[in-house]
Coordinates of C-alpha atoms in Angstrom, one line a residue:
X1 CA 0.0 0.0 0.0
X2 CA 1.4 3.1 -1.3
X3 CA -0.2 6.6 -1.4
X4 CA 0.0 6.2 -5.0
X5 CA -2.7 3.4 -4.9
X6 CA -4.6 6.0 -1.9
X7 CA -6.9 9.2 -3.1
X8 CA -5.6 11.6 0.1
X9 CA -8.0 14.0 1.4
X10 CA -7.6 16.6 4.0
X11 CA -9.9 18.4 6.1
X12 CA -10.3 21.1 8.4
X13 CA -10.2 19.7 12.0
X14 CA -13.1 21.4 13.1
X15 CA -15.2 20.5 10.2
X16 CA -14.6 16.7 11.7
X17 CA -16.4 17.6 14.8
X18 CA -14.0 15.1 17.0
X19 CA -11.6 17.7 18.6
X20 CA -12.6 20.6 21.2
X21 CA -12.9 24.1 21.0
X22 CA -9.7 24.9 22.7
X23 CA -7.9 23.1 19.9
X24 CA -10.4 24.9 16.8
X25 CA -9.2 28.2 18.8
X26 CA -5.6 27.1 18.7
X27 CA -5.2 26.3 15.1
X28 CA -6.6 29.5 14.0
X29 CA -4.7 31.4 16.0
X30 CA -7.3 32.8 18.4
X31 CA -5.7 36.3 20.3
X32 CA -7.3 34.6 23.6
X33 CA -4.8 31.7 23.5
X34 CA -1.9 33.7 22.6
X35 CA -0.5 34.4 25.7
X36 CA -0.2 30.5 27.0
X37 CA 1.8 29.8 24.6
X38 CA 5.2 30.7 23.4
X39 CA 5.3 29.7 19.5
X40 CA 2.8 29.1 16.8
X41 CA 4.0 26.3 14.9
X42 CA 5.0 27.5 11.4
X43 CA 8.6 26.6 9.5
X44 CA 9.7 30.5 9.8
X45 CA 8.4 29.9 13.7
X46 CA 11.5 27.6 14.3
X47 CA 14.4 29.7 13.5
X48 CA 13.5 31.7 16.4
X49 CA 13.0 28.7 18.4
X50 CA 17.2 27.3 17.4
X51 CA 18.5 30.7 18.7
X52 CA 16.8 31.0 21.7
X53 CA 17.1 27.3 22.8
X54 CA 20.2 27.0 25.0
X55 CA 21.5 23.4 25.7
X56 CA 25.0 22.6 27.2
X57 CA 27.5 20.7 26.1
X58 CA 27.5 18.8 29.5
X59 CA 24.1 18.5 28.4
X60 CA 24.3 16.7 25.5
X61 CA 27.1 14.1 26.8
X62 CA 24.8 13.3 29.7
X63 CA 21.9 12.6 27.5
X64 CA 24.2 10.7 24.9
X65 CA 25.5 8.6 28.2
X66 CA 22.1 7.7 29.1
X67 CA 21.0 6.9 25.6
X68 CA 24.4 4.6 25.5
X69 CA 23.4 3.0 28.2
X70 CA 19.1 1.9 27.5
X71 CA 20.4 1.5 23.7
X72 CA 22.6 -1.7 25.2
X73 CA 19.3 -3.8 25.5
X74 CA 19.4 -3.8 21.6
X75 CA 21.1 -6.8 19.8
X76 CA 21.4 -4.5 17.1
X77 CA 21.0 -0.7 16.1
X78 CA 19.7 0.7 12.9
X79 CA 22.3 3.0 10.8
X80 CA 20.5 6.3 10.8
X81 CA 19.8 5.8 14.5
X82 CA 23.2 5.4 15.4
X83 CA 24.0 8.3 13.6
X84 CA 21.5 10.3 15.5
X85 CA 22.4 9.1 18.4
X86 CA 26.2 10.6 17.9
X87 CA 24.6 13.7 16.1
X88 CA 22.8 14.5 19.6
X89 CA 26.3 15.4 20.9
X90 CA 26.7 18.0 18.1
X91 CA 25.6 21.4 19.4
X92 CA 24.1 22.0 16.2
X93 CA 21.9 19.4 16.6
X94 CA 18.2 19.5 18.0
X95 CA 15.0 17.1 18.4
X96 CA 11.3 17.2 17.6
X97 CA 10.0 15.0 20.5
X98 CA 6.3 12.9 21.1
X99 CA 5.6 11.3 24.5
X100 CA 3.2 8.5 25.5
X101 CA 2.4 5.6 27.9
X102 CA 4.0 2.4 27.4
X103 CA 0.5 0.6 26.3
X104 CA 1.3 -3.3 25.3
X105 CA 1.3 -3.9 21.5
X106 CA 1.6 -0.3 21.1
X107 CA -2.1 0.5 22.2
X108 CA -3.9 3.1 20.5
X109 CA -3.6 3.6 16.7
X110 CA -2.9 7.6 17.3
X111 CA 0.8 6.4 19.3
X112 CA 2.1 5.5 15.8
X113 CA 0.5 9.0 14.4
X114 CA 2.3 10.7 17.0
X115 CA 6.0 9.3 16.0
X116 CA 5.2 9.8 12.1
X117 CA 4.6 13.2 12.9
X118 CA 7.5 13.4 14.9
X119 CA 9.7 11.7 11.6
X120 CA 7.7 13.9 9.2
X121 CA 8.4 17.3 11.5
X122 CA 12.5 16.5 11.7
X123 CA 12.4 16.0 7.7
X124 CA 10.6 19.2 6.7
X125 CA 13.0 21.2 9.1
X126 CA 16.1 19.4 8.1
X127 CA 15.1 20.3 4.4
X128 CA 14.2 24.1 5.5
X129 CA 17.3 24.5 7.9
X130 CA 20.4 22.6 6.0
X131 CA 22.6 23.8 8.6
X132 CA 21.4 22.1 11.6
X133 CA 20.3 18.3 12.5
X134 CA 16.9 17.7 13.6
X135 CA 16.2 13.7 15.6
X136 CA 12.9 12.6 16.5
X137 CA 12.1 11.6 19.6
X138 CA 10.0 9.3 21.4
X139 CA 10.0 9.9 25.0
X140 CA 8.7 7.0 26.5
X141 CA 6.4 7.1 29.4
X142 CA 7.9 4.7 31.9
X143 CA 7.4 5.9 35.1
X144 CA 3.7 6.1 34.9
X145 CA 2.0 3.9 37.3
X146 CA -1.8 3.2 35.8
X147 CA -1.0 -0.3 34.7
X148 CA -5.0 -0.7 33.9
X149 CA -4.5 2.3 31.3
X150 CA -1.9 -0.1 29.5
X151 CA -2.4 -3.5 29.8
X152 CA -4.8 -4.0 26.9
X153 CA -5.2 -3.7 23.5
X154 CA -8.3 -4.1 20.9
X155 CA -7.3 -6.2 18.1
X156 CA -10.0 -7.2 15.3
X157 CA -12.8 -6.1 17.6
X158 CA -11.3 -8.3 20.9
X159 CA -9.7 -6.7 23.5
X160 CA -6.1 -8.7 24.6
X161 CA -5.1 -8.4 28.4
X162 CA -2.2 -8.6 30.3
X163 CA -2.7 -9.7 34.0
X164 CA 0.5 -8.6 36.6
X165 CA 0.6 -8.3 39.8
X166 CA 3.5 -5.7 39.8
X167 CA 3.0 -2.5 41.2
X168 CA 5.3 1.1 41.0
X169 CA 6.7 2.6 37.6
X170 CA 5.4 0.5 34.3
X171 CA 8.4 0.7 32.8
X172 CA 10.5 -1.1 35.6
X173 CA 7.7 -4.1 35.3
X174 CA 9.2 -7.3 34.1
X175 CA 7.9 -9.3 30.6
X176 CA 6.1 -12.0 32.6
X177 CA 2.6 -12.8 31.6
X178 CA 3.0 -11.5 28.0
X179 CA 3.8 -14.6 26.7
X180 CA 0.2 -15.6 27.8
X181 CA -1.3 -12.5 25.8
X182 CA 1.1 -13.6 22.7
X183 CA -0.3 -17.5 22.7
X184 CA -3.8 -15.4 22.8
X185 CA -3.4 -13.9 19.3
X186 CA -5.1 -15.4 15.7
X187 CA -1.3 -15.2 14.6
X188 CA 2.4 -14.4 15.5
X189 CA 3.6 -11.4 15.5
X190 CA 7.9 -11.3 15.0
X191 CA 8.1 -7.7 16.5
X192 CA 6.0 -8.0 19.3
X193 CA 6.9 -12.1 20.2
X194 CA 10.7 -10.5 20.0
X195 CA 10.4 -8.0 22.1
X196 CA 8.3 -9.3 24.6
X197 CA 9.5 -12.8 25.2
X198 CA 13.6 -11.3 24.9
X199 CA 13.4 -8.1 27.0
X200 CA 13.7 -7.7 30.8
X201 CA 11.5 -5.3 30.9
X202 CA 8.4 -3.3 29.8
X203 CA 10.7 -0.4 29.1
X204 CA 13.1 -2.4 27.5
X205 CA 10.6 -3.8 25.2
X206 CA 9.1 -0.6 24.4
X207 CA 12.6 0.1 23.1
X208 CA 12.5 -2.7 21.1
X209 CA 9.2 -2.3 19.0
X210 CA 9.7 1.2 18.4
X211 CA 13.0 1.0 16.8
X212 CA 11.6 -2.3 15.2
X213 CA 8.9 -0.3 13.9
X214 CA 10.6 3.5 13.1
X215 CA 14.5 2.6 13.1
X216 CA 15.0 3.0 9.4
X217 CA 13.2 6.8 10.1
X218 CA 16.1 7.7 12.7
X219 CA 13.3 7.4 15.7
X220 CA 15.0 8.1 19.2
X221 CA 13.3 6.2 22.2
X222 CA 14.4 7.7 25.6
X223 CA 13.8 6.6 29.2
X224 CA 13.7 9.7 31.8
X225 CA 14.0 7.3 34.5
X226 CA 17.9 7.4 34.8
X227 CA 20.1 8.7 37.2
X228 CA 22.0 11.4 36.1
X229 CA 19.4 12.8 33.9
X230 CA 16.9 13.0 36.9
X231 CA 19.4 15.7 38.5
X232 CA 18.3 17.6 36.7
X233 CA 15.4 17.7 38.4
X234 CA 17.3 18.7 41.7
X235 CA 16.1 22.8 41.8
X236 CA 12.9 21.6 40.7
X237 CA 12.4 19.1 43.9
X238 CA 14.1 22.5 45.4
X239 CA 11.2 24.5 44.9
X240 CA 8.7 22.2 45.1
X241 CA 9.5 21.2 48.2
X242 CA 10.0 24.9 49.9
X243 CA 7.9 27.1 47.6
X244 CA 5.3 24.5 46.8
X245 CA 5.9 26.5 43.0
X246 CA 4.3 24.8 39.9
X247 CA 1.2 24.7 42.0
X248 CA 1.0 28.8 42.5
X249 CA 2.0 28.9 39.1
X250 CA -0.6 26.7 37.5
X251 CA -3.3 27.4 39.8
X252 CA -3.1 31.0 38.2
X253 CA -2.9 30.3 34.7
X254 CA -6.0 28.2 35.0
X255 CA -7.9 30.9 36.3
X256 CA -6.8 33.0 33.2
X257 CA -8.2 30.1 30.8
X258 CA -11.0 29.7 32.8
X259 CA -11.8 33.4 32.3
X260 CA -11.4 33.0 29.1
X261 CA -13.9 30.5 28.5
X262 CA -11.4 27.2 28.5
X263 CA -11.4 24.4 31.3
X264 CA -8.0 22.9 32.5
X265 CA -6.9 19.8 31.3
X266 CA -4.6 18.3 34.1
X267 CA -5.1 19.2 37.9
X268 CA -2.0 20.5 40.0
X269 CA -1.2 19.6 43.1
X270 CA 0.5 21.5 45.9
X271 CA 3.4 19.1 45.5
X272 CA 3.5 17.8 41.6
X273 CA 6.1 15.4 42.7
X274 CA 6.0 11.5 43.2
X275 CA 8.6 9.1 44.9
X276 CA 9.9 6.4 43.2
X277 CA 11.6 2.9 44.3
X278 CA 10.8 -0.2 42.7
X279 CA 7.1 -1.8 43.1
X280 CA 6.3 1.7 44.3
X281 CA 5.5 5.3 43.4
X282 CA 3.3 7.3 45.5
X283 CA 3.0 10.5 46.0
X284 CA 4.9 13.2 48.4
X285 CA 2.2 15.2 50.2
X286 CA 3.3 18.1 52.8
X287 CA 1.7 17.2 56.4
X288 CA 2.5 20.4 58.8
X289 CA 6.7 20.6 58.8
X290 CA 6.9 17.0 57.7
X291 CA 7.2 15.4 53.9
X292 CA 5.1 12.2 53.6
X293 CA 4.8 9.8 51.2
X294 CA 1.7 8.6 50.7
X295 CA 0.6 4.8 51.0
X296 CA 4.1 4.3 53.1
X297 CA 5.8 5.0 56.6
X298 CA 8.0 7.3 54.6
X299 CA 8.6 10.8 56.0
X300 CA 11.1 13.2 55.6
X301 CA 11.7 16.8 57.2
X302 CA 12.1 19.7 54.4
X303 CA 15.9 19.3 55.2
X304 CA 16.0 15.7 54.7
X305 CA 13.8 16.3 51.7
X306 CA 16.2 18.4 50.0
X307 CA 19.1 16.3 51.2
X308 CA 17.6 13.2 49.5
X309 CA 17.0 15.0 46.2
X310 CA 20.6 15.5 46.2
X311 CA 21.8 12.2 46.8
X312 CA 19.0 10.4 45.2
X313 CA 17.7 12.5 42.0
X314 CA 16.3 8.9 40.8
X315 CA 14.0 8.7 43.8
X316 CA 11.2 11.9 42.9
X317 CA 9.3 10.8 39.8
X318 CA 7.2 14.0 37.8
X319 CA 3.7 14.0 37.5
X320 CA 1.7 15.6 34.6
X321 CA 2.4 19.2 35.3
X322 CA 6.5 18.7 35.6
X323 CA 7.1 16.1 33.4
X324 CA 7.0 18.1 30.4
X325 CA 9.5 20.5 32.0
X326 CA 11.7 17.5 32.7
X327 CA 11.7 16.8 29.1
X328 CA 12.8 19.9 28.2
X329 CA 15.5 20.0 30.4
X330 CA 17.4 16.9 29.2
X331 CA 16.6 17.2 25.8
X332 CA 17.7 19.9 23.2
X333 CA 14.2 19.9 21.8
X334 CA 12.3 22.6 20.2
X335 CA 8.7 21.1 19.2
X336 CA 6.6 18.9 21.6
X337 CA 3.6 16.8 19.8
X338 CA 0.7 15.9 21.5
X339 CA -2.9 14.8 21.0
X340 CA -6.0 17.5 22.0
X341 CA -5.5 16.8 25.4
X342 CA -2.1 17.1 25.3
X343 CA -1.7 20.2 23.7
X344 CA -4.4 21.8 25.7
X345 CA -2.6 20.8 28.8
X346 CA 0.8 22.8 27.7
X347 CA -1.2 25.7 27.8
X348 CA -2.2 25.4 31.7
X349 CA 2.5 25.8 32.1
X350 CA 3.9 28.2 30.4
X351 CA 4.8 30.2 34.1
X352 CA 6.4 26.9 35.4
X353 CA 8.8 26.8 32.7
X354 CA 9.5 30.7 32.7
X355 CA 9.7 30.4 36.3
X356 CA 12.6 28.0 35.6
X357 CA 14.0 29.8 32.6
X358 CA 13.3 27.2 30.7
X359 CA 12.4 27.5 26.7
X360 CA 8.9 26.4 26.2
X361 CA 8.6 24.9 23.1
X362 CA 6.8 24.8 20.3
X363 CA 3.5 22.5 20.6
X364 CA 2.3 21.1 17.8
X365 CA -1.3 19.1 17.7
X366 CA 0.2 15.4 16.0
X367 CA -1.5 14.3 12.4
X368 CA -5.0 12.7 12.9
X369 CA -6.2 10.1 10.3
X370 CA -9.4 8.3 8.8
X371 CA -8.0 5.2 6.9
X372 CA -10.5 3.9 4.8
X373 CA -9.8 0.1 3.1
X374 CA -11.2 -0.5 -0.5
X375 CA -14.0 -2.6 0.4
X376 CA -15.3 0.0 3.1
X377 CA -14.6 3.0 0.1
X378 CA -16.4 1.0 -2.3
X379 CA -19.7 0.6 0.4
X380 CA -19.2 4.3 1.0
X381 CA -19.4 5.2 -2.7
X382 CA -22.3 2.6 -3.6
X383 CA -24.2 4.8 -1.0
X384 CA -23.4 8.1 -2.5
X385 CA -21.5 9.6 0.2
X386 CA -17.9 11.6 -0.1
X387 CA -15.4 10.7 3.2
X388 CA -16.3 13.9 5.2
X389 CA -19.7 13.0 4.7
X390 CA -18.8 9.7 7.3
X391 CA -18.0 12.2 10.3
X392 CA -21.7 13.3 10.5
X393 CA -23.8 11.6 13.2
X394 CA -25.6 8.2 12.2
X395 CA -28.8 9.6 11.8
X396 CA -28.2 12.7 10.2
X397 CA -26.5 10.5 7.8
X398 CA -29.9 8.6 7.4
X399 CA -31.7 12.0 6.6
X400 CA -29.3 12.6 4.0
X401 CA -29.5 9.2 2.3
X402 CA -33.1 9.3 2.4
X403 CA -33.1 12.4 0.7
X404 CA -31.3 10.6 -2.1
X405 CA -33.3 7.7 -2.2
X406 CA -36.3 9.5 -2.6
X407 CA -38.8 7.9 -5.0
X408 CA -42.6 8.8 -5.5
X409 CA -44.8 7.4 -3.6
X410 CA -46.2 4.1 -5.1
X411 CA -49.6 4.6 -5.8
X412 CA -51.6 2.3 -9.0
X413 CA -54.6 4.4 -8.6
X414 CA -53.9 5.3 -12.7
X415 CA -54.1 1.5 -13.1
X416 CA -57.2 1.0 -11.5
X417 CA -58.9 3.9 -13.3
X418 CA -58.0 1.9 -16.3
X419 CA -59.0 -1.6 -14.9
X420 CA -62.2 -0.2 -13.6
X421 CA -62.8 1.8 -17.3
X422 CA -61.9 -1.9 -18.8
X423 CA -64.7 -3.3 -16.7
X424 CA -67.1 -0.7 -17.8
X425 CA -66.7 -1.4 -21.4
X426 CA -67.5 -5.7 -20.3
X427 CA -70.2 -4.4 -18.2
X428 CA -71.9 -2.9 -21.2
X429 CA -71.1 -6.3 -23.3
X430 CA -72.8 -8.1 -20.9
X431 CA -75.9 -5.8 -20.4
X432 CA -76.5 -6.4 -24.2
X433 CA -75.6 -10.0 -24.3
X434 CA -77.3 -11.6 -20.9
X435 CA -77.7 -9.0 -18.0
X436 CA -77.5 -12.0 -15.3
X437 CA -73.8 -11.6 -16.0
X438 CA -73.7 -8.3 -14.9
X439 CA -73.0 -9.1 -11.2
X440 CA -70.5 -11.8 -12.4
X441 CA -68.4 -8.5 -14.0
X442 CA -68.7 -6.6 -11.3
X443 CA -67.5 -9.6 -8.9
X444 CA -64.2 -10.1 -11.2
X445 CA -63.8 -6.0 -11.0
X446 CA -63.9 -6.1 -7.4
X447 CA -61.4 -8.9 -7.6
X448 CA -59.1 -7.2 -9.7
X449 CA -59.2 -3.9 -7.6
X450 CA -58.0 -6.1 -4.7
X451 CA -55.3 -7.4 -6.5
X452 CA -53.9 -4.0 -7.4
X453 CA -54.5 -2.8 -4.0
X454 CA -52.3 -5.9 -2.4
X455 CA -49.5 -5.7 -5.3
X456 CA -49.2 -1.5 -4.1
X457 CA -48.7 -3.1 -0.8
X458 CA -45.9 -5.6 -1.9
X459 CA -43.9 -3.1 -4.1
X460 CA -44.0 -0.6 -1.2
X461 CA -43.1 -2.7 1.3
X462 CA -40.3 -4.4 -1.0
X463 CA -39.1 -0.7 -1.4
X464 CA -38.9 0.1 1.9
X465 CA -37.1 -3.2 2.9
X466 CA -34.3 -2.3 0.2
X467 CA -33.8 1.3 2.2
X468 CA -33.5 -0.7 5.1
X469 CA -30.9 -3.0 3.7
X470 CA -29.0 0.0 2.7
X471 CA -29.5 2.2 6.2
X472 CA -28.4 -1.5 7.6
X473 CA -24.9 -0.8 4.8
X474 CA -24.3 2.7 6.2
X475 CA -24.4 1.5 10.0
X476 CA -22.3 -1.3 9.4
X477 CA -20.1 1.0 7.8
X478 CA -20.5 3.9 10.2
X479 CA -19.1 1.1 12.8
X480 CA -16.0 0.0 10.7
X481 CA -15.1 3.5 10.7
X482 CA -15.4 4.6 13.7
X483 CA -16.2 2.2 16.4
X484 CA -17.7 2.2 18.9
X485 CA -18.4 6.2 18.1
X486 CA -15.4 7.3 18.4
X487 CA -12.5 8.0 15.5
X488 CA -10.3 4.9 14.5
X489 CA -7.0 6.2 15.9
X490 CA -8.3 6.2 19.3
X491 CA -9.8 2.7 19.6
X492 CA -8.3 0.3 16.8
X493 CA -4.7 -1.2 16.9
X494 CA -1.6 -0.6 14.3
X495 CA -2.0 -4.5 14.0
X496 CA -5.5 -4.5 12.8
X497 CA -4.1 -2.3 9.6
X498 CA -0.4 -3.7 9.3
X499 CA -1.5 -7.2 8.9
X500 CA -2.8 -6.4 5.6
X501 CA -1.0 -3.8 4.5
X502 CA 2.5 -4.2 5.9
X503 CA 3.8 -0.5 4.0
X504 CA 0.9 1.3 6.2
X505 CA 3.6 3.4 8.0
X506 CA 5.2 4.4 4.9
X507 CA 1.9 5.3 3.8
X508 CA 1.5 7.5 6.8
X509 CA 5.1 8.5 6.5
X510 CA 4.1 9.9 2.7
X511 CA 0.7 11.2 3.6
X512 CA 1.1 13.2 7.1
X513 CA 1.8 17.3 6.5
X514 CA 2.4 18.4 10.1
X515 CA 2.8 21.8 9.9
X516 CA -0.7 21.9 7.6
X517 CA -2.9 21.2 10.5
X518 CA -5.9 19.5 8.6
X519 CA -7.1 16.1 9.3
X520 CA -6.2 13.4 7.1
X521 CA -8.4 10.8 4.9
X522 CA -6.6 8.1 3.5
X523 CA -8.8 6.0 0.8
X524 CA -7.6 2.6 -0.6
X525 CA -8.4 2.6 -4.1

């Protein structure tokens, strides 16, 4: 499957009706969102964005250590990611980075959106900006602890299940029990039955599939649960712990967007920090002058606290509101991609990272896509319908079709006029021939009216029950499309598309524009 063999489409976002208002108001550049923000994401937009982002040469050797170091748990590296991985020690080289839980199989269609726009974002700025290297980056979520938002995956309408007992940071979870989901499958999968069954652990494996999957694109998978790049989270525990600061910080800002008509995506706490050991990461909660941690007998006072950030970096885990800073601390990055959610999120921190002086970077909204096979686009054009036609609600859908399939009514009332003028002219045969068989005329009349009065009944019904059969086609295909009422890239597995057409991701590759910002229809032809 190559987009030569695919009719591309693109839409407006909004006109799909699947993303919120906050996002609408983002991509046209609304003057109320301006402010919670740093850059609009245009091409000119990033030469700003290379001058302004400062990152170290210590910098750059600690994150190529660290990257040494989780790239070991491959047998073997892909060219082009090698040479990114020695190009992130360059100073003129810089990353375009995605982010996103560690779901089994790869979870949710849109994690693979999210790296090609990554891959596709790095290639249009290495083309506009010859003088620099750009790496995308997958920055994988490994210290999250909601193993029931990850375990699972749908796969040809069933959902797949991995059962553990381990607690604490997903990513330090050991491969047991996969081998269980893997036996589960209608069929083998190399990738996945590689990575699973041969890695240590989940973020191992993760490490694994992705480079399986987007090595020969140059993808960089990173692990922020490592030592030496968690200090440099140390002035961050700092002020968390004494000034209680992303909190103020955020609190504020989400009474701007609430002003403003917008409701905030994540919730802050006073303490947006988490302690993390193996089989456990809870988090740190301030209980008069002492530092608990929550779910434990752990407690600390402030000085301890700040004595243990120093010693032990590797120990305080970010939640949502510092991870993103985090990121951008240990990476030379100047675009973050992120679904709705995501990206409405980055607006609620824009005074943590100036608080820091840290760059905020550019956030891009990742590609969205409506993959449509040949069998569904020839059922969609038997019906009459165009793709943006499909995002319209079921039964507004039915409305319109109806319309279409609009007939006159069936009526054989001209029939009967002649039927009945027939019997008039036998009526008068008979009168002159033997009236007795007047009533005989009038009896086979009657009969006939009632015969064109059932067959009006049958053709009607018969019509009606082909509309039905093809309101039952546009269901069925409403379904395919978007199950279970929601878009494809948020319910349906990679697997479910790459086992028929194993060039999907170079289809995706060729099709996604990033920096277009319209929603993508690909239709098999």
């Amino acid at each position: 499957m190559e987009v030569t063999d695919m009719k591309i489409t693109k839409v407006d976002y909004a006109a799909t009706g699947a993303f919120s208002q906050t996002i609408a108001d983002y991509l046209s550049q609304s003057e109320k969102l301006k402010t919670f923000y740093h850059r609009f994401p245009t091409l000119e937009a990033f030469s700003e964005q290379i001058r302004e982002k400062q990152f170290s040469v210590a910098q750059r050797h600690t994150l190529y250590q660290a990257l040494q170091e989780q790239y070991v748990s491959l047998a073997d590296i892909h060219p082009v990611v090698q040479q990114n991985l020695e190009l992130l020690q360059q100073p003129n080289t810089y990353t375009v980075t995605t982010g996103h839980q560690l779901n089994i199989f790869t979870g949710p269609l849109y994690f693979v959106y999210k790296i090609v726009t990554a891959i596709n974002t790095c290639r249009q700025l290495q083309a506009a900006y010859p003088d620099y290297n750009f790496v995308p980056v997958y920055w994988m979520a490994t210290e999250d602890h909601d193993f029931a938002e990850i375990n699972h995956f749908n796969l040809f309408g069933k959902r797949y299940t991995w059962e553990s007992e381990q607690t604490g940071a997903v990513g330090r979870f050991a491969t047991n029990g996969l081998d269980k989901v893997l036996e589960e499958l209608p069929e083998a999968f190399p990738i996945f039955e590689d990575a699973y069954r041969n890695s240590k652990t989940l973020a191992d494996a993760t490490l694994a599939i992705t480079h399986a999957l987007f090595g020969e694109y140059g993808l960089v998978s990173i692990d922020g649960d490592h030592k030496e790049l968690k200090k440099a989270l140390i002035p961050v525990v700092e002020k968390e712990v004494t000034e209680q600061l992303s909190n103020k910080l955020v609190e504020a800002t989400n009474s701007q967007l609430e002003q403003l008509g917008y409701k905030p995506q994540v919730f802050s706490r006073e303490i947006n920090l988490f302690y993390l050991q193996d089989g456990m990461r809870e988090r740190i909660v301030q209980e008069g002058d002492r530092y608990k941690v929550l779910n434990t007998d752990l407690s600390f006072t402030e000085q301890e606290m700040l004595q243990e950030a120093q010693q032990h970096p590797e120990r305080f885990s970010p939640n949502v509101i510092l991870r993103p800073l985090f990121e951008e601390m240990v990476l030379p990055n100047l675009a973050y991609i992120g679904g709705g959610a995501e990206v409405a999120y980055w607006f609620q921190l824009c005074k943590v990272f100036e608080a820091h002086q840290v760059t905020f970077p550019i956030i891009m909204l990742r590609n969205s896509a409506l993959y449509i096979s040949k069998p569904n686009a020839n059922r969609m054009h038997k019906l009459g319908l165009e793709p943006i036609d499909l995002f319209q609600d079921y039964q507004e859908l039915k409305k319109k079709l109806s319309s279409q399939l609009h007939e006159e009514e069936i009526n054989l009332e001209t029939q009967r006029e002649a039927v009945a003028k027939a019997f008039k002219q036998v009526e008068a045969l008979a009168e002159g021939i033997d009236p007795t068989l007047v009533r005989a005329v009038a009896a086979e009349q009657q009969k006939a009216h009632n015969s064109l009065q059932m067959l009006e009944k049958k053709l009607s019904k018969a019509r009606d029950s082909k509309h039905e059969q093809t309101f039952k086609q546009l269901e069925n295909l409403k379904d395919k499309l978007f199950p279970n009422g929601s878009l494809q890239e948020r319910q349906d597995n990679l697997l479910s598309y790459q086992t028929n057409h194993p060039n999907f991701i170079p289809a995706l590759v060729e099709a996604f524009d990033p920096l277009e910002f319209k929603f993508t229809i690909l239709e098999e032809e």
